[in-house]
mmCIF file of C-alpha atoms in Angstrom:
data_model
loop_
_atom_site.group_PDB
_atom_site.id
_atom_site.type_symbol
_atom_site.label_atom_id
_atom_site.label_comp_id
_atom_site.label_asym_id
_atom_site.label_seq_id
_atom_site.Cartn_x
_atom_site.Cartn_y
_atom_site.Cartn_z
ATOM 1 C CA UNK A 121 19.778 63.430 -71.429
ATOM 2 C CA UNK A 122 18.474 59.703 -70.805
ATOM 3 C CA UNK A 123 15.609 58.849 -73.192
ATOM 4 C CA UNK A 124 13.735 56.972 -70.747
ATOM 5 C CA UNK A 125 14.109 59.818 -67.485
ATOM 6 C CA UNK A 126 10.572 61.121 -69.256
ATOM 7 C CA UNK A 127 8.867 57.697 -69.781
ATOM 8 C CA UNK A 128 9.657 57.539 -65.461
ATOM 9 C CA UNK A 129 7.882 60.274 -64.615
ATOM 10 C CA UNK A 130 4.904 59.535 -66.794
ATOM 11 C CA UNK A 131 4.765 56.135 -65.572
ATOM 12 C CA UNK A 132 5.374 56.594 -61.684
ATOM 13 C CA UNK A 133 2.825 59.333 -61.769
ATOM 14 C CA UNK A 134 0.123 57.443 -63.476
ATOM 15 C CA UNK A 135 1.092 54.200 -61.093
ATOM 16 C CA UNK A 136 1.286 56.481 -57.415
ATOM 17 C CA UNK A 137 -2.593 56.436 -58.074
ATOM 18 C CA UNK A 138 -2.841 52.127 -57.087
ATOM 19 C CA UNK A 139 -2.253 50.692 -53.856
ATOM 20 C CA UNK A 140 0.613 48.479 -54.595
ATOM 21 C CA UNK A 141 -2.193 45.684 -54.397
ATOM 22 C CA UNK A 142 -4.921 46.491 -56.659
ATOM 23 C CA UNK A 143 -6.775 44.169 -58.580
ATOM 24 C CA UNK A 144 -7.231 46.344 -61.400
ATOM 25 C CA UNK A 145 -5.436 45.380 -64.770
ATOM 26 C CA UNK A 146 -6.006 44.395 -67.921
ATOM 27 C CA UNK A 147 -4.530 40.690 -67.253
ATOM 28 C CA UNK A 148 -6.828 40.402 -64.135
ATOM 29 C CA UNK A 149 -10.078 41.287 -66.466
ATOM 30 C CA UNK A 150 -8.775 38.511 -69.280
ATOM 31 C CA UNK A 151 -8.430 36.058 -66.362
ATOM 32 C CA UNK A 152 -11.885 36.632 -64.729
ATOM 33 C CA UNK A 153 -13.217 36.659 -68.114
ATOM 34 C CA UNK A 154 -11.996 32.956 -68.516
ATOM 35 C CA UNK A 155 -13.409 32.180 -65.523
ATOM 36 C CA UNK A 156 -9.921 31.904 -63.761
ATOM 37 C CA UNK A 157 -9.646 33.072 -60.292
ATOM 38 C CA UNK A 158 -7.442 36.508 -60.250
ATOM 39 C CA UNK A 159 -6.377 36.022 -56.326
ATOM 40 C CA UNK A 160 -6.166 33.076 -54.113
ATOM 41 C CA UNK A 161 -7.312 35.269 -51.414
ATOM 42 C CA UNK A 162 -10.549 34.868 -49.682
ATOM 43 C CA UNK A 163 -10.792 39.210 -48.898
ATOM 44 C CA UNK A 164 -14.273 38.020 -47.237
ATOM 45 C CA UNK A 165 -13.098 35.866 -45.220
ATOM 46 C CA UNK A 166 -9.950 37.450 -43.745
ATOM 47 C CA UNK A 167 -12.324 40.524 -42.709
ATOM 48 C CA UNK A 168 -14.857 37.820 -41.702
ATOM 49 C CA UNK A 169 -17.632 39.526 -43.352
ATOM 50 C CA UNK A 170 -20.366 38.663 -46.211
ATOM 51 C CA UNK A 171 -20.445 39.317 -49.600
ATOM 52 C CA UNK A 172 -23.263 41.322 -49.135
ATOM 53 C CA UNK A 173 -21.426 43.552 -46.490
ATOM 54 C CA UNK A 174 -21.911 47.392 -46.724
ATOM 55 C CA UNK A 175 -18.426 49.619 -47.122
ATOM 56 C CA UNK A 176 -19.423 50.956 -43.363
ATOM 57 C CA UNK A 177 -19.088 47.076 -42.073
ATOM 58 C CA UNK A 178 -15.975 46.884 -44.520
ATOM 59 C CA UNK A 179 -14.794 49.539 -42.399
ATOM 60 C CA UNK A 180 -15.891 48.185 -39.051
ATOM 61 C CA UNK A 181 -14.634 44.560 -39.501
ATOM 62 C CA UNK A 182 -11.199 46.149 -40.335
ATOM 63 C CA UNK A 183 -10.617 47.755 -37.049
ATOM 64 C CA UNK A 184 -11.793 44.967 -35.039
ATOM 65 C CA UNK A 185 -9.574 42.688 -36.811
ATOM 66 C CA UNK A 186 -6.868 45.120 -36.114
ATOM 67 C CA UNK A 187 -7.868 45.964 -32.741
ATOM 68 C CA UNK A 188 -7.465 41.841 -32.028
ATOM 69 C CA UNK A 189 -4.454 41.605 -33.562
ATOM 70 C CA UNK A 190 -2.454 44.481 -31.572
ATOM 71 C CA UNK A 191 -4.205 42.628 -28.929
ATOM 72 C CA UNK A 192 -2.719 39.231 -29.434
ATOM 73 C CA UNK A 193 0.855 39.908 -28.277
ATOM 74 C CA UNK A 194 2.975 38.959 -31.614
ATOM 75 C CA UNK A 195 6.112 40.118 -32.492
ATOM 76 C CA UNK A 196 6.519 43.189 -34.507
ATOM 77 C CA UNK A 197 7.408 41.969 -37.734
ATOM 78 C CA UNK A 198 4.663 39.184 -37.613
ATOM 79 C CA UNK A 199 2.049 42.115 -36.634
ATOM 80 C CA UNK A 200 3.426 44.368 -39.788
ATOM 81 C CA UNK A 201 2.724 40.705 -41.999
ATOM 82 C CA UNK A 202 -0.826 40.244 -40.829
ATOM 83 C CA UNK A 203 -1.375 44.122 -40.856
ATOM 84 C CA UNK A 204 -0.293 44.301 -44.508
ATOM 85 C CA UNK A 205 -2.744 41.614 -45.233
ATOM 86 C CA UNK A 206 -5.971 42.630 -43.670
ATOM 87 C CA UNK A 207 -4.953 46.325 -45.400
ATOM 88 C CA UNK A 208 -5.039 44.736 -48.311
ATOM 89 C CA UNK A 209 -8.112 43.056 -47.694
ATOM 90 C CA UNK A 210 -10.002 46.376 -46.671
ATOM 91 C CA UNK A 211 -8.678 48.641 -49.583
ATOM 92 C CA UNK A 212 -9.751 45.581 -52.061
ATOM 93 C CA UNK A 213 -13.275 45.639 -50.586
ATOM 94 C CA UNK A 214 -13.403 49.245 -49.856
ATOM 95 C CA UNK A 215 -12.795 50.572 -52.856
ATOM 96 C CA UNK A 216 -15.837 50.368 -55.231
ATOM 97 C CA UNK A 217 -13.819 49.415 -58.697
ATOM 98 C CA UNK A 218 -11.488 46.854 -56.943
ATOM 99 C CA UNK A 219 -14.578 45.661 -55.112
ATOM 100 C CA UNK A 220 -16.579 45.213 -58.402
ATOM 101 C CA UNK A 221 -13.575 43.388 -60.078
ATOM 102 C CA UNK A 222 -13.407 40.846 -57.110
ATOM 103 C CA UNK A 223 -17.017 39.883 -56.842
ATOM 104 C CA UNK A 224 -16.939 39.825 -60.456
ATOM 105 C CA UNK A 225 -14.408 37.277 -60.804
ATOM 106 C CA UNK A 226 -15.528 34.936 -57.588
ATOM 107 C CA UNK A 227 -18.994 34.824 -59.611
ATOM 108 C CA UNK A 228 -17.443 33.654 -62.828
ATOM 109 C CA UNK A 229 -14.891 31.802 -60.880
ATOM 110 C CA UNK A 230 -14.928 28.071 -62.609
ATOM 111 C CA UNK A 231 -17.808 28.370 -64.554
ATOM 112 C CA UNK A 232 -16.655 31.069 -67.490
ATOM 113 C CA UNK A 233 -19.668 30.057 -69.885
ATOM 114 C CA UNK A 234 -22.010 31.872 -67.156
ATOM 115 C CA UNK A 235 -22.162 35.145 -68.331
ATOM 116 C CA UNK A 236 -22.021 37.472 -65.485
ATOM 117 C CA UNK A 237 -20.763 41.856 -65.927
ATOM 118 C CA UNK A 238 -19.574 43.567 -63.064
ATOM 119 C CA UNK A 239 -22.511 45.541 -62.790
ATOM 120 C CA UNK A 240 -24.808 42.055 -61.992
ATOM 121 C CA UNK A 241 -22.828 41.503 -58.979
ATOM 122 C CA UNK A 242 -22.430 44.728 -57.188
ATOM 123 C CA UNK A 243 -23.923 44.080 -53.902
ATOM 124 C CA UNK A 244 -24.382 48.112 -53.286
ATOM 125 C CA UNK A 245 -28.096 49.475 -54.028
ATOM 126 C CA UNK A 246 -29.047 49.322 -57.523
ATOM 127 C CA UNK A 247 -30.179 53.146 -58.694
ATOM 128 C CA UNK A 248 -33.429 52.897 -60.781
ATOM 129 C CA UNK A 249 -32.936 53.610 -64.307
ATOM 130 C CA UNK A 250 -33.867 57.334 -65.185
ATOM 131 C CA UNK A 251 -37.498 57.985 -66.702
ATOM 132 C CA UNK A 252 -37.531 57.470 -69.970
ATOM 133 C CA UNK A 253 -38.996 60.040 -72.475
ATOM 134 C CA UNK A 254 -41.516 58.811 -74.846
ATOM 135 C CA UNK A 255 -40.108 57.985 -78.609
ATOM 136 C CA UNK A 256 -40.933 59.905 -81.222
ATOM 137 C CA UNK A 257 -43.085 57.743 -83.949
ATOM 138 C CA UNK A 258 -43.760 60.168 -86.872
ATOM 139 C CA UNK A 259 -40.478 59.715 -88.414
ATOM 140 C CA UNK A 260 -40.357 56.246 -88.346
ATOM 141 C CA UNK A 261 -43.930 56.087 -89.355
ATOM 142 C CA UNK A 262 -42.977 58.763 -92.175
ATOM 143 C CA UNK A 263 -40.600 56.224 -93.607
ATOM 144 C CA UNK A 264 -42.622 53.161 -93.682
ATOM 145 C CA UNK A 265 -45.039 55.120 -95.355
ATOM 146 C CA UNK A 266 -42.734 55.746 -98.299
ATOM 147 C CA UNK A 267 -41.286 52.763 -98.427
ATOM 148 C CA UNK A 268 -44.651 51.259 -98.888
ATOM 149 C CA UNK A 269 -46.231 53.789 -101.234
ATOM 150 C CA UNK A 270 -42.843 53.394 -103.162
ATOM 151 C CA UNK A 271 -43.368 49.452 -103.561
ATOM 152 C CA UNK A 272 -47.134 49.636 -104.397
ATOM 153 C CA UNK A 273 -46.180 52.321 -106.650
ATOM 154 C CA UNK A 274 -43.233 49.751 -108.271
ATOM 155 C CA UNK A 275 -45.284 46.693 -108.582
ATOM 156 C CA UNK A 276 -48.355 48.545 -110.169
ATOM 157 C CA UNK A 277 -45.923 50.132 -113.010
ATOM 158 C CA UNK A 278 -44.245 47.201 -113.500
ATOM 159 C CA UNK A 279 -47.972 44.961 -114.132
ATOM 160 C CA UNK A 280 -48.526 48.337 -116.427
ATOM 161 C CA UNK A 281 -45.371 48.497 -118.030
ATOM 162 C CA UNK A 282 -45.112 44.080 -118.881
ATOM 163 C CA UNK A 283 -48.096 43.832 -120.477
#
């Protein structure tokens, strides 16, 4: 057999999972982390939407743009190459990882030494953090007990013990 027929499979199955144009690799995170913009694209833009834009208007503004460009009359292949592009566009904003990643590196975009996560600049609802139980004290309590009895207990033989 051919060494690398197994290495295919494994790879083509874990790659069928991506569109063809996700955002989401590990050269795209080093890149955003540096600040550096990981697509020239303006996804906003070509949906003609804002940042702030829910998935359902994600949706919307993709089948109005595609609604106007069936409309417009162009040839076939020039349709396909504006299609592919405002696909892209949707699945990049749709999806909530890719969507993350994007916004991510637009904030950091230029200005690296801001420190901005993912998380900061989801534009989806925040949940509230879960209630938080109250900390036990009596251990911790328990040991700076010892530890203190144990130094008073030090210092006072050692006076003793030097005279």
């Amino acid at each position: 057999g051919d060494p690398e027929a197994g290495t295919d499979v494994a790879g083509g199955a874990a790659t069928s999972t991506r569109p063809p144009y996700s955002l989401i690799s590990a050269d795209n995170v080093q890149k955003a982390m540096r600040g550096l913009a990981i697509t020239e694209c303006d996804h906003y833009g070509r949906l003609g939407i804002t940042r702030s834009a829910s998935t359902d208007e994600v949706k919307a503004a993709y089948e109005k743009k595609c609604e106007e460009l069936n409309s417009k009359g162009l040839e076939e292949e020039e349709i396909n190459k504006e299609h592919d592009l405002l696909k892209e566009s949707f699945t990049i904003l749709w999806t909530e990882e890719e969507r993350r990643l994007y916004d991510w590196s637009l904030a950091r975009s230029g200005k690296p030494e801001r420190y901005v996560w993912p998380f900061e600049v989801d534009p989806m609802e925040l949940a509230p953090d879960p209630p938080k139980e109250p900390e036990d004290e009596f251990p911790t309590k328990l040991v700076g007990y010892f530890f203190l009895a144990w130094f008073i207990l030090s210092v006072a033989l050692s006076v003793t013990l030097n005279r």
